[in-house]
Amino acid sequence: MNGAQLIVKAAVASGIEYCFANPGTTEIPLVAAMASAPALKPVLSLFEGVCTGAADGYGRVAGKPAMTLTHLGPGFANGIANLHNARRANTPIVNVIGDHASWHVNYDPPLASDIQALAGSVSKWVRTSRTASGVGEDFQEAVRAAWQANGQIASLILPMDLQANTVQHEKAFTALQAPVRRFAGDRIEAVAQALREGRRLVFIVGDHGLSVAGLEAAGRLAQLPGVRLFAETFPRMSYRGGGLPDLDRLPYFPEVAIEILDQYDAVVCAGVPEPISYFGYEGIASRLAERDRLLCLAEVGDDVAGALTALADALEAPAYVPTPTGIELPPSEATLTPQSVGQVLAASLPDDCIVSVEGGTCGYPFFTASAHAARHRVLTNTGGAIGQGIPVGFGAAMAEPGNKVFCLQSDGSAQYTIQTLWSIAREQLPVVILIAANHRYAILQNELRRFGMTELGPEALSLTVLDRPRIDWKALAKGYGLPASTVHTNGELHRALANAKADGGPCLIEMAL
């Protein structure tokens, strides 16, 4: 047995199912080892940002880490943006980064770089293996570091010679257990007492609080006087529909969020960090609520659903009555709008499917409409680095083989990791990619208007429009091996979604807005 085979053995023992990989020369021994170990399935992608985004989507849905394999510092750097998003989502991920042979790296070969520094920018745990016999233990330590209740990213740097070197004594690895979530009873009592004293409280709920149990408890609390609840602006995973309470997301723009939060005596954080404005704007506070107005019911990684339930029990909140489902479709012959896209997609969702949302054009209207859809889960862009929507959907589909996944995706951000189409086609996953094709960076145009630019001239437009030339989405999809169609009306979109569900394979739908 060599070091690479020892890594594979440790991965299988640790419960790792998939290795999302874009390997190179320094990872060849590990590629050879995976080829003879079917229990660890390698999944090839054409770009490292697809690997890391897929590991994020997998981890959010499966609740345990996947493994990524990237090539030296430059390869890992290509995946950092989606690792940033995964870090903000508290997703457990184990990165293995191949390095030059330990006896070669000191010569400063062309691909040498400070991998430790690159990995440290997005990882809570970083280690470079030093002996071939120790690489398996190093890998299991990485899994332990990542697989926390508040999941983390762990990165193991693996020199090529340690992968290839013979290991004299095989080591037995023990299976790892999922982390246990807990909550603090004194925090429950502090929030309950604030309500008994007549204080008006607004809750921001995230993490495990947006599970079915958490939302049902939130529905009970919402019936109490002086209480209002929001989901965090960009949830890692939120259950929606199927009669669950509608926890709308806290508004994105800070002045709107501050105006809402200021109406209450205190802001209760339930599985979210301190609420901070996404960007800094002159004259607007960075903190959406002053620290002396914050109460913590549960931290990220706690049993947030259990804490919400315990609070509802302590206050003898009434039982939650499920809301009715059903969405009225917009006129079939009318042209698509962001609002109608949200309605048609929400009405078309099968039970227990997954929706990966990236982009504000159709994302917010869909989230609103989805409250009355069939039961489903929504994944959003937690860290703001664009190019995560389709890879996250890809990883989610790998976590639940056979389940339908919809990627509601803006056209500009889709181009960052467009190579994901190839991986989805290769794996023949039931993923439907919906491209909101307005051929512009709408968020940038909105920010220019907020900055005071009332009319967008040619120079501003040249940096915010995507129509010279227009992207040919059907041709792109065909080139990557996916069937595709373009729809212009609500009726056409409804029929395209019905066909996609009936077909069961992957496809791309361009929505002309």
Coordinates of C-alpha atoms in Angstrom, one line a residue:
M1 CA 0.0 0.0 0.0
N2 CA 1.2 3.5 -0.8
G3 CA 0.2 6.8 0.8
A4 CA -2.4 7.6 -1.8
Q5 CA -4.2 4.2 -1.1
L6 CA -4.0 5.0 2.6
I7 CA -5.8 8.3 1.9
V8 CA -8.5 6.5 0.0
K9 CA -8.9 4.0 2.8
A10 CA -9.2 6.8 5.4
A11 CA -11.7 8.6 3.3
V12 CA -14.0 5.6 2.9
A13 CA -13.8 4.9 6.7
S14 CA -14.7 8.5 7.3
G15 CA -17.9 8.3 5.3
I16 CA -16.7 10.3 2.3
E17 CA -18.7 9.4 -0.8
Y18 CA -17.5 11.7 -3.5
C19 CA -14.3 13.4 -4.5
F20 CA -15.0 16.4 -6.7
A21 CA -11.8 16.6 -8.7
N22 CA -9.8 18.5 -11.2
P23 CA -6.4 16.8 -10.8
G24 CA -3.0 17.4 -12.3
T25 CA 0.5 15.8 -12.4
T26 CA 1.1 16.1 -8.6
E27 CA -2.1 14.1 -7.9
I28 CA -1.6 11.2 -10.2
P29 CA -0.9 8.6 -7.5
L30 CA -4.2 9.6 -5.8
V31 CA -6.0 9.4 -9.1
A32 CA -4.6 5.8 -9.6
A33 CA -5.7 4.9 -6.0
M34 CA -9.3 6.1 -6.5
A35 CA -9.5 4.1 -9.8
S36 CA -9.2 0.9 -7.8
A37 CA -11.6 1.9 -4.9
P38 CA -15.2 2.1 -6.0
A39 CA -16.4 3.1 -2.5
L40 CA -15.0 6.6 -3.1
K41 CA -16.4 7.9 -6.3
P42 CA -14.3 10.6 -8.2
V43 CA -16.4 13.2 -10.0
L44 CA -14.5 15.1 -12.7
S45 CA -15.2 18.8 -13.4
L46 CA -13.5 21.1 -15.9
F47 CA -12.9 23.9 -13.4
E48 CA -12.0 23.9 -9.8
G49 CA -14.7 26.4 -8.9
V50 CA -17.2 23.7 -10.0
C51 CA -15.5 21.2 -7.7
T52 CA -15.7 23.5 -4.6
G53 CA -19.2 24.7 -5.4
A54 CA -20.4 21.1 -5.8
A55 CA -18.8 20.2 -2.5
D56 CA -20.7 23.0 -0.9
G57 CA -24.1 21.9 -2.4
Y58 CA -23.4 18.3 -1.4
G59 CA -22.5 19.2 2.2
R60 CA -25.5 21.4 2.7
V61 CA -27.9 18.7 1.6
A62 CA -26.1 15.6 2.9
G63 CA -25.1 17.1 6.2
K64 CA -21.6 15.7 5.9
P65 CA -18.4 16.6 4.0
A66 CA -17.4 15.8 0.5
M67 CA -13.7 15.8 -0.7
T68 CA -12.2 18.1 -3.3
L69 CA -9.0 17.4 -5.2
T70 CA -7.2 20.3 -6.8
H71 CA -3.8 20.8 -8.4
L72 CA -1.2 22.9 -6.5
G73 CA -1.8 26.5 -5.5
P74 CA -3.1 27.8 -8.8
G75 CA -5.6 25.0 -9.1
F76 CA -6.8 25.6 -5.5
A77 CA -7.0 29.3 -6.1
N78 CA -9.4 28.7 -9.0
G79 CA -11.8 27.2 -6.4
I80 CA -11.4 29.8 -3.6
A81 CA -14.5 31.9 -4.5
N82 CA -16.9 29.1 -3.9
L83 CA -15.0 28.0 -0.8
H84 CA -15.7 31.5 0.4
N85 CA -19.4 30.9 -0.1
A86 CA -19.1 27.5 1.6
R87 CA -17.3 29.1 4.6
R88 CA -20.2 31.6 5.0
A89 CA -22.6 28.7 4.7
N90 CA -20.8 26.7 7.4
T91 CA -20.5 23.8 5.0
P92 CA -18.1 21.0 6.0
I93 CA -15.6 20.4 3.2
V94 CA -12.3 18.5 3.1
N95 CA -9.9 19.8 0.4
V96 CA -6.9 17.8 -0.7
I97 CA -4.4 19.9 -2.5
G98 CA -1.6 18.2 -4.4
D99 CA 1.9 19.7 -4.0
H100 CA 5.3 19.1 -5.6
A101 CA 7.4 16.3 -4.2
S102 CA 8.9 17.4 -0.9
W103 CA 12.4 17.1 -2.3
H104 CA 11.5 19.2 -5.4
V105 CA 9.6 22.1 -4.0
N106 CA 12.6 24.0 -2.7
Y107 CA 13.9 24.5 -6.2
D108 CA 11.0 26.9 -6.7
P109 CA 9.6 25.2 -9.9
P110 CA 7.2 27.3 -12.0
L111 CA 4.0 26.0 -10.3
A112 CA 5.3 26.5 -6.7
S113 CA 3.3 28.9 -4.5
D114 CA 2.4 29.5 -0.9
I115 CA -0.4 26.9 -0.7
Q116 CA -0.6 27.3 3.0
A117 CA -1.5 31.0 2.7
L118 CA -4.0 30.4 0.0
A119 CA -5.7 27.6 1.9
G120 CA -5.7 29.6 5.1
S121 CA -7.8 32.3 3.6
V122 CA -10.8 30.1 3.5
S123 CA -10.0 27.2 5.8
K124 CA -10.3 26.8 9.6
W125 CA -7.8 23.9 9.5
V126 CA -4.7 23.6 7.3
R127 CA -2.0 21.0 7.4
T128 CA 0.8 19.8 5.2
S129 CA 1.5 16.0 5.5
R130 CA 5.1 15.2 6.4
T131 CA 5.2 11.4 6.2
A132 CA 3.6 8.8 3.9
S133 CA 2.6 6.7 6.9
G134 CA 0.8 9.6 8.5
V135 CA -1.3 10.8 5.6
G136 CA -4.3 8.7 6.6
E137 CA -4.4 10.1 10.1
D138 CA -3.9 13.6 8.6
F139 CA -6.9 13.0 6.4
Q140 CA -9.1 11.8 9.3
E141 CA -8.1 14.8 11.3
A142 CA -9.2 17.0 8.4
V143 CA -12.6 15.3 8.3
R144 CA -13.0 15.8 12.1
A145 CA -12.1 19.4 11.8
A146 CA -14.6 20.0 9.0
W147 CA -17.5 17.9 10.3
Q148 CA -18.5 20.2 13.2
A149 CA -22.0 21.2 14.1
N150 CA -21.0 24.6 12.6
G151 CA -19.3 23.0 9.7
Q152 CA -15.9 24.2 8.6
I153 CA -13.4 23.9 5.7
A154 CA -10.3 21.8 6.2
S155 CA -7.5 21.7 3.7
L156 CA -4.8 19.0 3.6
I157 CA -1.7 19.7 1.4
L158 CA -0.3 16.5 0.1
P159 CA 3.2 16.3 -1.5
M160 CA 3.4 14.0 -4.5
D161 CA 6.1 11.8 -3.1
L162 CA 4.1 11.0 0.0
Q163 CA 1.3 9.8 -2.2
A164 CA 3.6 7.5 -4.1
N165 CA 5.8 6.2 -1.2
T166 CA 5.2 2.7 0.2
V167 CA 3.6 2.4 3.6
Q168 CA 5.0 -0.4 5.7
H169 CA 2.3 -0.8 8.2
E170 CA -1.4 -0.4 7.3
K171 CA -3.5 1.4 9.8
A172 CA -7.1 0.7 10.7
F173 CA -9.4 3.7 10.7
T174 CA -12.5 4.1 12.8
A175 CA -15.8 5.4 11.4
L176 CA -16.6 9.0 12.3
Q177 CA -19.8 10.1 13.9
A178 CA -22.0 13.1 12.9
P179 CA -21.7 16.0 15.4
V180 CA -24.4 16.6 18.0
R181 CA -26.3 19.9 18.1
R182 CA -27.3 21.4 21.5
F183 CA -28.8 24.6 22.8
A184 CA -28.4 26.6 26.0
G185 CA -31.5 26.7 28.3
D186 CA -30.5 30.0 29.9
R187 CA -30.7 31.7 26.5
I188 CA -34.2 30.4 26.1
E189 CA -35.3 31.8 29.4
A190 CA -33.7 35.2 28.7
V191 CA -35.7 35.6 25.5
A192 CA -38.9 34.2 27.1
Q193 CA -38.5 36.7 30.0
A194 CA -38.1 39.6 27.5
L195 CA -41.5 38.6 26.0
R196 CA -43.2 38.2 29.3
E197 CA -42.1 41.8 30.2
G198 CA -43.9 43.0 27.1
R199 CA -40.9 43.8 24.9
R200 CA -41.5 43.6 21.1
L201 CA -39.0 41.2 19.5
V202 CA -38.0 40.5 15.9
F203 CA -36.3 37.2 15.2
I204 CA -33.7 36.6 12.4
V205 CA -33.6 32.8 11.9
G206 CA -31.0 30.8 10.0
D207 CA -29.0 27.6 10.0
H208 CA -31.0 24.6 11.4
G209 CA -33.8 27.0 12.4
L210 CA -35.1 26.9 8.8
S211 CA -35.7 23.1 8.9
V212 CA -39.2 21.8 9.1
A213 CA -39.1 21.6 12.9
G214 CA -37.6 25.0 13.2
L215 CA -40.2 26.6 10.9
E216 CA -43.1 24.9 12.7
A217 CA -41.8 26.3 16.0
A218 CA -41.4 29.7 14.3
G219 CA -45.0 29.5 13.2
R220 CA -46.1 29.0 16.8
L221 CA -44.0 32.0 18.0
A222 CA -45.4 34.2 15.2
Q223 CA -48.9 34.0 16.8
L224 CA -47.6 35.7 20.0
P225 CA -48.2 39.4 20.4
G226 CA -45.2 41.6 19.7
V227 CA -43.3 38.9 17.7
R228 CA -42.1 39.0 14.1
L229 CA -39.8 36.5 12.4
F230 CA -37.6 36.7 9.3
A231 CA -35.2 34.3 7.7
E232 CA -31.7 35.5 7.2
T233 CA -31.2 37.2 3.9
F234 CA -29.2 34.4 2.3
P235 CA -29.9 31.1 4.0
R236 CA -27.7 28.0 3.5
M237 CA -30.8 25.9 3.2
S238 CA -34.4 26.8 3.8
Y239 CA -37.4 24.6 3.7
R240 CA -40.4 26.2 1.9
G241 CA -44.0 25.4 1.0
G242 CA -46.0 22.4 1.8
G243 CA -48.0 24.3 4.5
L244 CA -44.9 25.6 6.4
P245 CA -44.8 29.1 7.8
D246 CA -43.6 31.8 5.4
L247 CA -40.5 33.3 6.9
D248 CA -39.6 36.0 4.3
R249 CA -36.0 36.9 4.0
L250 CA -34.7 40.0 5.8
P251 CA -34.4 42.6 3.0
Y252 CA -31.0 43.0 1.3
F253 CA -30.7 46.8 1.3
P254 CA -29.6 48.1 4.7
E255 CA -31.9 51.1 5.0
V256 CA -35.0 48.8 4.5
A257 CA -33.7 46.2 7.0
I258 CA -32.8 48.9 9.6
E259 CA -36.3 50.5 9.3
I260 CA -37.9 47.1 10.0
L261 CA -35.6 46.1 12.9
D262 CA -35.9 49.6 14.5
Q263 CA -39.6 49.0 15.0
Y264 CA -38.8 46.4 17.7
D265 CA -37.3 46.6 21.2
A266 CA -34.8 43.9 20.6
V267 CA -33.4 41.7 17.7
V268 CA -33.2 38.0 18.5
C269 CA -30.5 36.0 16.6
A270 CA -31.5 32.4 16.1
G271 CA -28.7 30.6 14.3
V272 CA -27.3 33.7 12.6
P273 CA -24.3 36.0 13.4
E274 CA -24.7 39.6 14.2
P275 CA -26.7 41.3 11.4
I276 CA -24.3 43.4 9.2
S277 CA -25.0 45.4 6.0
Y278 CA -23.8 43.6 2.9
F279 CA -21.9 46.7 1.8
G280 CA -21.1 50.0 3.4
Y281 CA -23.0 53.1 2.3
E282 CA -22.2 56.6 3.4
G283 CA -24.7 57.8 6.1
I284 CA -26.1 54.3 6.8
A285 CA -24.9 52.2 9.8
S286 CA -23.0 49.0 9.1
R287 CA -24.7 47.3 12.0
L288 CA -28.4 46.7 11.2
A289 CA -29.1 46.7 14.9
E290 CA -27.0 48.1 17.8
R291 CA -25.3 45.4 19.9
D292 CA -27.2 46.4 23.0
R293 CA -30.4 45.5 21.2
L294 CA -29.3 42.0 20.3
L295 CA -30.4 38.8 22.1
C296 CA -29.0 35.4 21.2
L297 CA -31.4 32.5 21.3
A298 CA -28.9 30.1 19.6
E299 CA -25.6 30.3 17.7
V300 CA -24.7 28.9 14.3
G301 CA -24.2 25.2 14.9
D302 CA -26.5 25.0 17.8
D303 CA -29.8 23.0 17.8
V304 CA -31.6 26.1 16.5
A305 CA -34.9 24.2 15.8
G306 CA -34.8 22.8 19.3
A307 CA -34.2 26.2 20.8
L308 CA -37.2 27.7 18.9
T309 CA -39.4 24.8 20.0
A310 CA -38.3 25.1 23.6
L311 CA -39.1 28.8 23.5
A312 CA -42.5 28.2 22.0
D313 CA -43.2 25.6 24.7
A314 CA -42.0 27.9 27.5
L315 CA -44.3 30.6 26.3
E316 CA -47.2 28.1 25.7
A317 CA -47.5 29.3 22.2
P318 CA -50.5 27.9 20.3
A319 CA -50.1 25.0 17.8
Y320 CA -49.2 25.9 14.3
V321 CA -51.9 25.5 11.7
P322 CA -50.5 24.7 8.2
T323 CA -51.1 27.3 5.6
P324 CA -53.0 26.3 2.4
T325 CA -50.9 25.6 -0.7
G326 CA -51.6 26.3 -4.3
I327 CA -50.4 29.0 -6.7
E328 CA -52.5 30.7 -9.4
L329 CA -50.7 30.7 -12.7
P330 CA -50.2 34.0 -14.5
P331 CA -51.8 34.5 -18.0
S332 CA -50.4 31.9 -20.3
E333 CA -50.0 34.1 -23.3
A334 CA -48.3 37.0 -21.4
T335 CA -44.6 37.6 -21.8
L336 CA -42.3 36.5 -18.9
T337 CA -41.5 38.9 -16.0
P338 CA -39.5 38.1 -12.9
Q339 CA -42.7 37.9 -10.9
S340 CA -44.4 35.5 -13.4
V341 CA -41.2 33.3 -13.6
G342 CA -41.4 33.0 -9.8
Q343 CA -45.0 32.0 -9.9
V344 CA -44.7 29.5 -12.8
L345 CA -41.6 27.8 -11.3
A346 CA -43.2 27.7 -7.8
A347 CA -46.3 26.1 -9.2
S348 CA -44.3 23.5 -11.1
L349 CA -42.2 22.2 -8.3
P350 CA -42.5 18.5 -7.4
D351 CA -42.6 17.5 -3.7
D352 CA -39.3 17.5 -1.9
C353 CA -37.3 18.9 -4.7
I354 CA -34.3 21.3 -4.3
V355 CA -34.0 24.8 -5.8
S356 CA -30.6 26.5 -6.0
V357 CA -31.1 30.3 -6.4
E358 CA -28.4 32.7 -7.6
G359 CA -29.4 36.2 -8.8
G360 CA -31.9 38.8 -7.7
T361 CA -33.8 39.3 -10.9
C362 CA -36.0 36.2 -10.4
G363 CA -34.7 34.9 -7.1
Y364 CA -36.7 37.3 -4.8
P365 CA -40.0 36.9 -6.7
F366 CA -39.6 33.1 -6.7
F367 CA -38.9 33.0 -2.9
T368 CA -42.1 35.0 -2.3
A369 CA -44.2 32.7 -4.5
S370 CA -42.6 29.5 -3.2
A371 CA -44.3 29.9 0.2
H372 CA -47.4 28.2 -1.3
A373 CA -45.6 25.6 -3.4
A374 CA -45.1 21.9 -2.7
R375 CA -42.6 21.2 0.0
H376 CA -39.1 21.9 -1.2
R377 CA -35.7 23.3 -0.1
V378 CA -34.0 26.5 -1.3
L379 CA -30.2 27.0 -1.4
T380 CA -28.9 30.6 -1.8
N381 CA -25.6 32.3 -2.3
T382 CA -24.4 32.8 1.3
G383 CA -21.1 34.6 0.6
G384 CA -21.9 36.7 -2.4
A385 CA -19.1 35.4 -4.6
I386 CA -21.0 34.8 -7.9
G387 CA -20.8 31.6 -9.8
Q388 CA -22.1 29.3 -7.2
G389 CA -25.7 28.6 -8.2
I390 CA -25.2 25.8 -10.8
P391 CA -22.3 24.0 -9.0
V392 CA -24.3 24.0 -5.8
G393 CA -27.3 22.5 -7.6
F394 CA -24.9 19.9 -9.1
G395 CA -23.6 18.9 -5.7
A396 CA -27.1 18.8 -4.2
A397 CA -28.2 16.4 -7.0
M398 CA -25.2 14.2 -6.2
A399 CA -26.2 14.2 -2.5
E400 CA -29.7 12.9 -3.3
P401 CA -29.5 10.7 -6.4
G402 CA -32.7 10.8 -8.5
N403 CA -34.1 13.9 -6.8
K404 CA -35.1 16.8 -9.1
V405 CA -33.0 20.0 -8.7
F406 CA -33.8 23.3 -10.3
C407 CA -31.1 26.0 -10.7
L408 CA -32.7 29.5 -11.0
Q409 CA -29.8 31.4 -12.3
S410 CA -29.0 34.9 -13.6
D411 CA -27.3 34.9 -16.9
G412 CA -24.2 37.0 -15.9
S413 CA -23.2 34.9 -12.9
A414 CA -23.9 31.6 -14.8
Q415 CA -20.8 32.3 -17.0
Y416 CA -18.4 32.1 -14.0
T417 CA -18.9 28.4 -13.7
I418 CA -20.6 27.5 -17.0
Q419 CA -18.4 24.3 -17.2
T420 CA -20.8 22.7 -14.6
L421 CA -23.1 22.0 -17.6
W422 CA -20.6 19.4 -18.8
S423 CA -20.4 17.7 -15.4
I424 CA -24.2 17.6 -15.1
A425 CA -24.5 16.1 -18.6
R426 CA -21.8 13.6 -17.8
E427 CA -23.5 12.3 -14.7
Q428 CA -27.0 12.5 -16.3
L429 CA -28.5 14.2 -13.3
P430 CA -32.1 15.4 -13.2
V431 CA -31.1 19.1 -13.0
V432 CA -33.1 21.8 -14.7
I433 CA -31.1 25.0 -15.3
L434 CA -33.3 28.1 -15.7
I435 CA -31.4 31.1 -17.1
A436 CA -32.9 34.5 -16.5
A437 CA -31.6 36.1 -19.7
N438 CA -32.0 39.8 -19.4
H439 CA -28.5 40.3 -20.9
R440 CA -27.3 42.7 -18.2
Y441 CA -25.8 42.9 -14.8
A442 CA -29.0 44.3 -13.2
I443 CA -27.5 44.5 -9.7
L444 CA -24.8 46.8 -10.9
Q445 CA -27.3 49.0 -12.7
N446 CA -29.3 49.2 -9.4
E447 CA -26.2 50.2 -7.5
L448 CA -25.3 52.9 -10.0
R449 CA -28.8 54.4 -9.5
R450 CA -28.3 54.2 -5.7
F451 CA -25.0 56.0 -6.2
G452 CA -26.9 58.9 -7.9
M453 CA -26.5 58.1 -11.6
T454 CA -30.0 58.8 -12.8
E455 CA -29.3 58.1 -16.5
L456 CA -26.9 55.3 -17.6
G457 CA -24.8 56.6 -20.5
P458 CA -22.8 54.6 -23.0
E459 CA -19.8 54.2 -20.7
A460 CA -21.9 52.9 -17.8
L461 CA -23.9 50.6 -20.0
S462 CA -20.7 49.1 -21.5
L463 CA -19.8 47.8 -18.1
T464 CA -23.2 46.5 -17.2
V465 CA -24.8 45.1 -20.4
L466 CA -24.2 41.7 -21.9
D467 CA -25.8 42.1 -25.4
R468 CA -22.8 42.8 -27.7
P469 CA -22.8 39.9 -28.6
R470 CA -25.8 38.2 -26.9
I471 CA -24.9 34.9 -25.4
D472 CA -26.4 32.0 -27.3
W473 CA -27.5 29.8 -24.4
K474 CA -28.9 27.0 -26.6
A475 CA -25.6 26.7 -28.4
L476 CA -23.7 26.7 -25.2
A477 CA -25.9 24.0 -23.7
K478 CA -25.6 21.9 -26.8
G479 CA -21.8 22.3 -26.8
Y480 CA -21.7 20.9 -23.2
G481 CA -24.1 18.1 -24.0
L482 CA -27.4 19.4 -22.6
P483 CA -30.7 19.8 -24.5
A484 CA -32.0 23.4 -24.3
S485 CA -34.9 25.5 -25.2
T486 CA -35.9 29.2 -25.2
V487 CA -39.2 30.4 -23.7
H488 CA -40.8 33.9 -24.0
T489 CA -44.2 33.5 -22.4
N490 CA -45.6 32.0 -19.1
G491 CA -47.3 29.2 -21.0
E492 CA -44.1 28.2 -22.8
L493 CA -42.2 28.1 -19.5
H494 CA -44.9 26.0 -17.9
R495 CA -44.8 23.5 -20.7
A496 CA -41.0 23.4 -20.8
L497 CA -40.9 22.7 -17.0
A498 CA -43.6 19.9 -17.5
N499 CA -41.5 18.4 -20.3
A500 CA -38.3 18.6 -18.2
K501 CA -40.0 16.8 -15.3
A502 CA -41.4 14.1 -17.6
D503 CA -38.1 13.5 -19.3
G504 CA -36.2 13.1 -16.0
G505 CA -32.8 14.1 -17.5
P506 CA -30.8 17.4 -17.4
C507 CA -31.8 20.3 -19.5
L508 CA -31.4 24.1 -19.8
I509 CA -34.2 26.6 -20.3
E510 CA -33.4 30.1 -21.4
M511 CA -36.1 32.5 -20.1
A512 CA -36.1 35.6 -22.4
L513 CA -36.9 38.6 -20.1

